[in-house]
Short mmCIF file of C-alpha atoms in Angstrom, two decimals:
data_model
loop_
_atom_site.label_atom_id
_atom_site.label_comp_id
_atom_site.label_asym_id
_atom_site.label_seq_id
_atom_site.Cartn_x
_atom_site.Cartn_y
_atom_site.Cartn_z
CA UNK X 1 98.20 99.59 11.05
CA UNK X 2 100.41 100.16 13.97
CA UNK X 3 103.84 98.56 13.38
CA UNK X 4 104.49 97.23 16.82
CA UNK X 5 108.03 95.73 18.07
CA UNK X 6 108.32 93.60 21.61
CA UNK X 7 110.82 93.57 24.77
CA UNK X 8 110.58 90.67 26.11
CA UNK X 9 110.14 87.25 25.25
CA UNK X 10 107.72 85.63 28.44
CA UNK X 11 104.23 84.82 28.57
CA UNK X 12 102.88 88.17 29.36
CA UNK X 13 104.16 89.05 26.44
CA UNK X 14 102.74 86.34 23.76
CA UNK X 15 99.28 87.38 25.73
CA UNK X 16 100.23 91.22 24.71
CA UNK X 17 100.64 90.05 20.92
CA UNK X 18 97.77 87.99 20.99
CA UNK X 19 95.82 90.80 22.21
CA UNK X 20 97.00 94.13 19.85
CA UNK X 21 96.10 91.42 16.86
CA UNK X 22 92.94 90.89 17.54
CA UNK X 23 92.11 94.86 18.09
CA UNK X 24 92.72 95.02 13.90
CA UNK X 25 95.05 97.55 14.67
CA UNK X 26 98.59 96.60 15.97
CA UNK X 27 100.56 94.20 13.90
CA UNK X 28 103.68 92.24 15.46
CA UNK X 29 106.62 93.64 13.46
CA UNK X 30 109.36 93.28 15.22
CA UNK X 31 111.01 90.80 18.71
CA UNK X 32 114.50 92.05 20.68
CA UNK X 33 116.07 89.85 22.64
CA UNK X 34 119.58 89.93 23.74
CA UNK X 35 119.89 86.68 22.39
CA UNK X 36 119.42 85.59 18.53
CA UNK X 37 118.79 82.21 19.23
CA UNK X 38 116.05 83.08 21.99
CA UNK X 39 114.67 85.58 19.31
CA UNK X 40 114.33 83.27 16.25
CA UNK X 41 112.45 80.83 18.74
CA UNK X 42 109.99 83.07 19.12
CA UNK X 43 109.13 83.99 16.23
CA UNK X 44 108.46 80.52 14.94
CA UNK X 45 105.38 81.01 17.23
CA UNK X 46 105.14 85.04 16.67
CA UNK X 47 106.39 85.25 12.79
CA UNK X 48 107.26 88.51 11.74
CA UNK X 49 109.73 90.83 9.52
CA UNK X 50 113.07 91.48 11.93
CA UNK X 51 114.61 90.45 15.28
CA UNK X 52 117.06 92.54 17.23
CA UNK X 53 119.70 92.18 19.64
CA UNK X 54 120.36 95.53 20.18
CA UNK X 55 117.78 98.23 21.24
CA UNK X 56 119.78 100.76 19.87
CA UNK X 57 118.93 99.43 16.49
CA UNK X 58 115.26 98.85 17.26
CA UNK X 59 114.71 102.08 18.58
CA UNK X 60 116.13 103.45 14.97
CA UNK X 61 114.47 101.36 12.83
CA UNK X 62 111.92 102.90 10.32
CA UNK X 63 109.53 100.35 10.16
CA UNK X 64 108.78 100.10 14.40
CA UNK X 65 106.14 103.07 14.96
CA UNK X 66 105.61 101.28 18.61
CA UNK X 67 107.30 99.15 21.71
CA UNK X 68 105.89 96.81 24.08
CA UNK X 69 107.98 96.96 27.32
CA UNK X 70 107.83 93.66 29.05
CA UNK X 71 111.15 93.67 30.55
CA UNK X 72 111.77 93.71 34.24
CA UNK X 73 110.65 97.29 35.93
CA UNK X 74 114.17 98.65 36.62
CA UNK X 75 114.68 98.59 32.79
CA UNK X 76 111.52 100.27 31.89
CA UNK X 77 112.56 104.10 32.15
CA UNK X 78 115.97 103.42 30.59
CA UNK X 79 114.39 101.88 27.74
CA UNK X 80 110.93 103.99 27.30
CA UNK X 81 113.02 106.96 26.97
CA UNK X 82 115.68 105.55 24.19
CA UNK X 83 112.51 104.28 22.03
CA UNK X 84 110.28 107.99 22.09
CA UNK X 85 113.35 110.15 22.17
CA UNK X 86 113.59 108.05 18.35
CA UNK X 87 109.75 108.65 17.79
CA UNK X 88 108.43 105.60 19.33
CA UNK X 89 105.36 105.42 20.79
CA UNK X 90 105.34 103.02 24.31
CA UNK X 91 103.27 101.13 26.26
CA UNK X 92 104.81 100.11 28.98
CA UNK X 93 104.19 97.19 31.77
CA UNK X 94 103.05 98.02 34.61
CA UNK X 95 104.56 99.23 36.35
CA UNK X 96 106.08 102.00 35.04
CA UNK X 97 108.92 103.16 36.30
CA UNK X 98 110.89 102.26 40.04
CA UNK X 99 110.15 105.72 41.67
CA UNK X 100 108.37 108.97 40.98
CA UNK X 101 111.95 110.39 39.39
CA UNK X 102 112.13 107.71 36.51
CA UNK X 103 108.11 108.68 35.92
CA UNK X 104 108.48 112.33 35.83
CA UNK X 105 110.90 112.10 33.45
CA UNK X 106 109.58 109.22 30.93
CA UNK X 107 106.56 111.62 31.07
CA UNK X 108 108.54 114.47 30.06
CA UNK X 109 109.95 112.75 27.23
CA UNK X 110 107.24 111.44 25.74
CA UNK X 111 105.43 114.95 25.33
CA UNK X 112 109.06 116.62 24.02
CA UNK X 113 108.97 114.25 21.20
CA UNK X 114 105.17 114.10 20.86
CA UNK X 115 104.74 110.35 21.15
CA UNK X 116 102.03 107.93 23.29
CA UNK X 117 103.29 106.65 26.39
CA UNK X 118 100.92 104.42 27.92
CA UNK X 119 101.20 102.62 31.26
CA UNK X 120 99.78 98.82 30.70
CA UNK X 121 97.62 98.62 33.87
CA UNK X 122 94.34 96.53 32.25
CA UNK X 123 91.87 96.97 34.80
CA UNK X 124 91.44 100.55 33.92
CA UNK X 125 90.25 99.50 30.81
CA UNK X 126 88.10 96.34 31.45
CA UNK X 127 84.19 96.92 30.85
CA UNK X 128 83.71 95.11 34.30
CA UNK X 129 85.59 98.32 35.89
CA UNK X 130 84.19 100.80 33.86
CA UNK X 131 80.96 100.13 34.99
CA UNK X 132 81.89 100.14 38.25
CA UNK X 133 82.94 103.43 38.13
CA UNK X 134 79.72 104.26 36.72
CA UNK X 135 77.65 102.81 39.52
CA UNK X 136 79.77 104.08 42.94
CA UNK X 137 77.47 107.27 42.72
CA UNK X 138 74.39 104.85 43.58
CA UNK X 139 76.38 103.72 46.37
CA UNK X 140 75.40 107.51 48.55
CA UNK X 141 78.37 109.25 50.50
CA UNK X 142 81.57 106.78 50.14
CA UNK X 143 83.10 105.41 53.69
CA UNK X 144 84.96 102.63 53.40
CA UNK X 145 86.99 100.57 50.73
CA UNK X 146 88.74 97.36 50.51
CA UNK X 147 91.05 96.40 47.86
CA UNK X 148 92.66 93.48 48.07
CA UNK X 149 94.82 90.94 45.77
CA UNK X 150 97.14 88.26 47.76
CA UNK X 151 98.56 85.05 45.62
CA UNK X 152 100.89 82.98 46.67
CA UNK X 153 103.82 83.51 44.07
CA UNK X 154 104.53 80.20 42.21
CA UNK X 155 108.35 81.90 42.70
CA UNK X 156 107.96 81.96 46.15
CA UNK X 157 109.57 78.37 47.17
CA UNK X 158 112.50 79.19 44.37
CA UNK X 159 113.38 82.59 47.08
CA UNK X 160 112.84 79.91 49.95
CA UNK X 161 115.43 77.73 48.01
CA UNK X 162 118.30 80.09 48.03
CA UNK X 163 117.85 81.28 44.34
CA UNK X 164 117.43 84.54 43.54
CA UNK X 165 114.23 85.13 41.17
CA UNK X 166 113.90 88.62 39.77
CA UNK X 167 110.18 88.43 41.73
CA UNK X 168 111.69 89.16 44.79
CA UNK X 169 114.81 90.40 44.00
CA UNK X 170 115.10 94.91 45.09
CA UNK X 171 117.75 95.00 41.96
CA UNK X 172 115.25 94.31 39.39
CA UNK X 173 112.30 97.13 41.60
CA UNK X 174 110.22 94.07 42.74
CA UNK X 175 108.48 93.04 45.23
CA UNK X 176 104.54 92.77 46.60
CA UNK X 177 103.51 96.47 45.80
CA UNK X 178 105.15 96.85 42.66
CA UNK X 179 103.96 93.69 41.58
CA UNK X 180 100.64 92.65 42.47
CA UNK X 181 99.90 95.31 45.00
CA UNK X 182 100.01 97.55 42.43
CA UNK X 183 96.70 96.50 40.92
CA UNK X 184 95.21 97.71 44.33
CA UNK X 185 96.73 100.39 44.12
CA UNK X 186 96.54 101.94 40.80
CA UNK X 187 92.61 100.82 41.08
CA UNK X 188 91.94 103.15 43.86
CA UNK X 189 93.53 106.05 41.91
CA UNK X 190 91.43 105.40 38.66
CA UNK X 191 88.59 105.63 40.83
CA UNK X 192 89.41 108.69 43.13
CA UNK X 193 92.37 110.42 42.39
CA UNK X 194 95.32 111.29 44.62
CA UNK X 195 94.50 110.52 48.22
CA UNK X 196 94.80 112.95 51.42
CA UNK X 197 97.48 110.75 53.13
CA UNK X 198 98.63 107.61 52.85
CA UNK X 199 99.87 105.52 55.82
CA UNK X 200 102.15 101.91 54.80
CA UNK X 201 102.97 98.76 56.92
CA UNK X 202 105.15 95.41 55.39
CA UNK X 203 107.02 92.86 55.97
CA UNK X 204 110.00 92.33 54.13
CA UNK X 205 112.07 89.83 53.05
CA UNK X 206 116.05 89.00 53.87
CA UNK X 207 116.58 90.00 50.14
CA UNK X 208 115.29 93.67 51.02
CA UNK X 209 111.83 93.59 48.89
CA UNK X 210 108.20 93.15 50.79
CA UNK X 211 106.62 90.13 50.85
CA UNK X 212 103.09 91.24 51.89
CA UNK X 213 101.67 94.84 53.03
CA UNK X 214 99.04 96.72 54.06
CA UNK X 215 98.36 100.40 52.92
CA UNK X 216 95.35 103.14 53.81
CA UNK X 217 94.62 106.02 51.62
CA UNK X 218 93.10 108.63 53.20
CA UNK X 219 90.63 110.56 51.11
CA UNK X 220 89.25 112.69 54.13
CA UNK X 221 86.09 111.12 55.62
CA UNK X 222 86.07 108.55 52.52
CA UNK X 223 89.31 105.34 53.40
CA UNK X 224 90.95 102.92 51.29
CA UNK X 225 92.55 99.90 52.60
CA UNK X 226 94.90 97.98 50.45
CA UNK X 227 95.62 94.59 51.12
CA UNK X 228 98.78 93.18 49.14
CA UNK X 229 100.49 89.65 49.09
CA UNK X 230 102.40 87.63 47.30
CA UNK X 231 103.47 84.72 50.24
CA UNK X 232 100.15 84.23 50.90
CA UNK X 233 96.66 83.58 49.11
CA UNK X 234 92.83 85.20 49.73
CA UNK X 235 89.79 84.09 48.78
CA UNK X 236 88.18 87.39 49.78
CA UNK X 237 86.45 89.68 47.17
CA UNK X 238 87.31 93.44 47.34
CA UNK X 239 84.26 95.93 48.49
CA UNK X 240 83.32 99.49 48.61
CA UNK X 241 81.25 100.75 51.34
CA UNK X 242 78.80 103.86 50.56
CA UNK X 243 75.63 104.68 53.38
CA UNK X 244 73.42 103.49 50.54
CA UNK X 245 74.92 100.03 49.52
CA UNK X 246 77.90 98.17 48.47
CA UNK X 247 79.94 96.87 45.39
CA UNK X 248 81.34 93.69 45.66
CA UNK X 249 84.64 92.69 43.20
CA UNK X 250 85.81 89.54 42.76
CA UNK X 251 89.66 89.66 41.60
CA UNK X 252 90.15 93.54 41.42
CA UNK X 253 92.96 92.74 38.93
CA UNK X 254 90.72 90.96 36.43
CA UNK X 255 87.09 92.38 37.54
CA UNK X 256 85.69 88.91 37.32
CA UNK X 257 82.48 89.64 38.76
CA UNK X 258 80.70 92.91 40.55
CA UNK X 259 78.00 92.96 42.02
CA UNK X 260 75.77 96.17 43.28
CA UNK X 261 74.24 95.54 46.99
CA UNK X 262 71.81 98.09 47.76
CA UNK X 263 71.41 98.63 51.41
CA UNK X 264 68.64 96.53 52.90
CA UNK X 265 67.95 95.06 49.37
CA UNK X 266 69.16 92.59 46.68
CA UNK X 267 72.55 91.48 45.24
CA UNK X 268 72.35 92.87 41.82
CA UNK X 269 74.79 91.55 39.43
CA UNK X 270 76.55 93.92 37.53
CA UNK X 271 79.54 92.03 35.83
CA UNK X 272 79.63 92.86 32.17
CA UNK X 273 80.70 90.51 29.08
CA UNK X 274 84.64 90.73 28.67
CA UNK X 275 87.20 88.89 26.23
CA UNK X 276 89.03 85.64 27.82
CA UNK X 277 92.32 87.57 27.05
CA UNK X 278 91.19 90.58 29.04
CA UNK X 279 94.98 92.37 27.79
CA UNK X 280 92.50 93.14 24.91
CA UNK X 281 91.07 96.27 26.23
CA UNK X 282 94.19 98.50 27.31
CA UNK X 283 95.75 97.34 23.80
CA UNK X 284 92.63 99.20 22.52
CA UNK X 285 93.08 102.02 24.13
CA UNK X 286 96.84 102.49 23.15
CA UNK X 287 95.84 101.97 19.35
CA UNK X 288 92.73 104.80 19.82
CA UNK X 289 95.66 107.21 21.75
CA UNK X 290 97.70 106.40 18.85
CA UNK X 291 95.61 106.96 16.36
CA UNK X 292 94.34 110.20 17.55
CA UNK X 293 98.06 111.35 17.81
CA UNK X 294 96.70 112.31 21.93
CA UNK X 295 99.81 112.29 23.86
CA UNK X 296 98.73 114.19 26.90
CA UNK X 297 95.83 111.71 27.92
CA UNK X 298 94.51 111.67 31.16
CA UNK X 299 96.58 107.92 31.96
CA UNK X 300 99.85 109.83 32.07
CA UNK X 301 98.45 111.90 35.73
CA UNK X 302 97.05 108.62 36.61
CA UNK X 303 100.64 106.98 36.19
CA UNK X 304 102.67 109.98 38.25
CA UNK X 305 100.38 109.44 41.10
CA UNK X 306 101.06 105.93 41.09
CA UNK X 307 104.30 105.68 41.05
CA UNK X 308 104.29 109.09 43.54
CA UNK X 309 102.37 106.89 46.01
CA UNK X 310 104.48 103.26 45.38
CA UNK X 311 107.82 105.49 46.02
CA UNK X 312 106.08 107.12 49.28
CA UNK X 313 104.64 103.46 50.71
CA UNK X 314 108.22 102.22 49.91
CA UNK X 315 109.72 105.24 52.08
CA UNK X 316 107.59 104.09 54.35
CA UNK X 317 108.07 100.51 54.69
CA UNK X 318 112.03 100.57 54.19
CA UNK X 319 112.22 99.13 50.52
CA UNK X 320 114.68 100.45 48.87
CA UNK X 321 115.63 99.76 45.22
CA UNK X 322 119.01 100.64 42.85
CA UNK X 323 117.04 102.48 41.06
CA UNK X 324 116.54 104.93 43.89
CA UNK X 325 120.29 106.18 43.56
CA UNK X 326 120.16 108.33 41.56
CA UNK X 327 117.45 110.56 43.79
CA UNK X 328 118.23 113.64 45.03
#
């Protein structure tokens, strides 16, 4: 049984738990929050053995063997690399790191000390997208792509307000392409690697973050165009083009339905059965990487590419984060 500790007390979070206990693997052993009160609160709902307030003392207790990293994304390197430079395996939310920098190096620590460090990006692990990537060969020679995920941020009218919430604040690395335009993203790479060139457009905010974008990945005579929001809604489904059909996704980040459109022929759908708390699958995957003691897994190329194209579109598009300081 993996002896798992959280950062981060917010819903995402009580989904994560819910999720690692039901793959029979992962057992809740341990809740930081800088505040005891907050803490003990939490654990009336999520009992278990110790609370911390400090994540030095987390990070060097014997009975953690892994973290959850929920906190906000400029925290996420800093805090990665204090929990597997003490042994700790990670899985981290999505996403990662604020730049390439922070990636390259939570990489390189986690293979020094021989620990898992896993980026939490679900799709990548839902069935719904696994077959997917099983059926783009029937769709012929690849041309054209669509990925797209815009919600209106229930945060939004707080920004409007004057407030400053951490959604669409550049202190915390936020904003529409590290938040929800990173499911487009990060899908795309699962499914075809690194692209050619990559060309970025947004609009940003007074506050210095984007507030919707659009991005094209170039993979040759194969493009992917990412559609990103989080000021605005779509009720569009994302699609991939081939000369021999399409695939049709509704909610890339969730893979709620796909279906295969042959050309000249009948929808065909493809959507396969998935858990209501779909968190279930990459918490699965963690436990297996875990378990096999496979720190170099494929997901750790997956995440430097990521985070090498979210700090290039960002170039692009002027946002620039704290975090980004430190650069040379």
């Amino acid at each position: 049984m993996i002896r798992f500790a959280i950062v981060g007390t917010n819903w995402i979070t009580r989904q994560f738990i819910d999720a690692a206990h039901e793959t029979g693997k992962m057992k809740l052993s341990g809740v930081y929050s800088r505040n005891q009160q907050q803490a003990d609160a939490f654990v009336v709902d999520y009992p278990c053995k110790l609370t911390f307030t400090s994540l030095d003392e987390l990070a060097a207790s014997s009975e953690i063997d892994a973290v959850y990293i929920a906190s906000p994304n400029a925290l996420h390197s800093e805090q990665a690399i204090l929990f597997m430079s003490h042994g700790k395996h990670v899985i981290c939310e999505k996403p990662m790191a604020s730049n390439l920098r922070e990636a390259e190096a939570m990489i390189a620590c986690a293979r020094q000390h021989q620990v898992v460090l896993f980026e939490a990006f679900k799709t990548a692990s839902l069935p719904t997208f696994l077959q997917l990537q099983k059926t783009l060969p029937q769709l012929g020679k690849l041309r054209k792509a669509l990925i797209n995920y815009c919600q209106y941020s229930s945060r939004y009218q707080r920004y409007l307000d004057g407030e400053n919430p951490n959604t669409f604040n550049p202190r915390w690395s936020n904003g529409s392409i590290m938040d929800i335009g990173f499911y487009c993203l990060a899908a795309a790479v699962n499914l075809w690697g690194a692209p050619q060139q990559v060309k970025a457009q947004a609009s940003l905010l007074e506050s210095g973050v984007d507030a919707h974008g659009v991005v094209v990945l170039g993979y040759g005579d194969f493009d992917v165009t990412l559609l990103h929001s989080k000021v605005s809604d779509s009720l569009i489904p994302s699609e991939i083009q081939g000369e021999a059909g399409s695939l049709i996704i509704e909610k890339i980040s969730e893979c709620q339905q796909l279906r295969f459109i042959p050309r000249g022929g009948e929808s065909q759908n493809l959507t396969q059965p998935q858990h209501i708390n779909t968190m279930l699958y990459e918490a699965e995957t963690f436990a297996k990487l875990v378990e096999a003691g496979e720190v170099d897994h494929a997901g750790l190329e997956t995440s430097r590419i990521t985070a090498q194209l979210l700090t290039e579109i960002r170039r692009q598009t002027g946002v620039v984060f704290p975090a980004d300081q430190a650069e040379v």
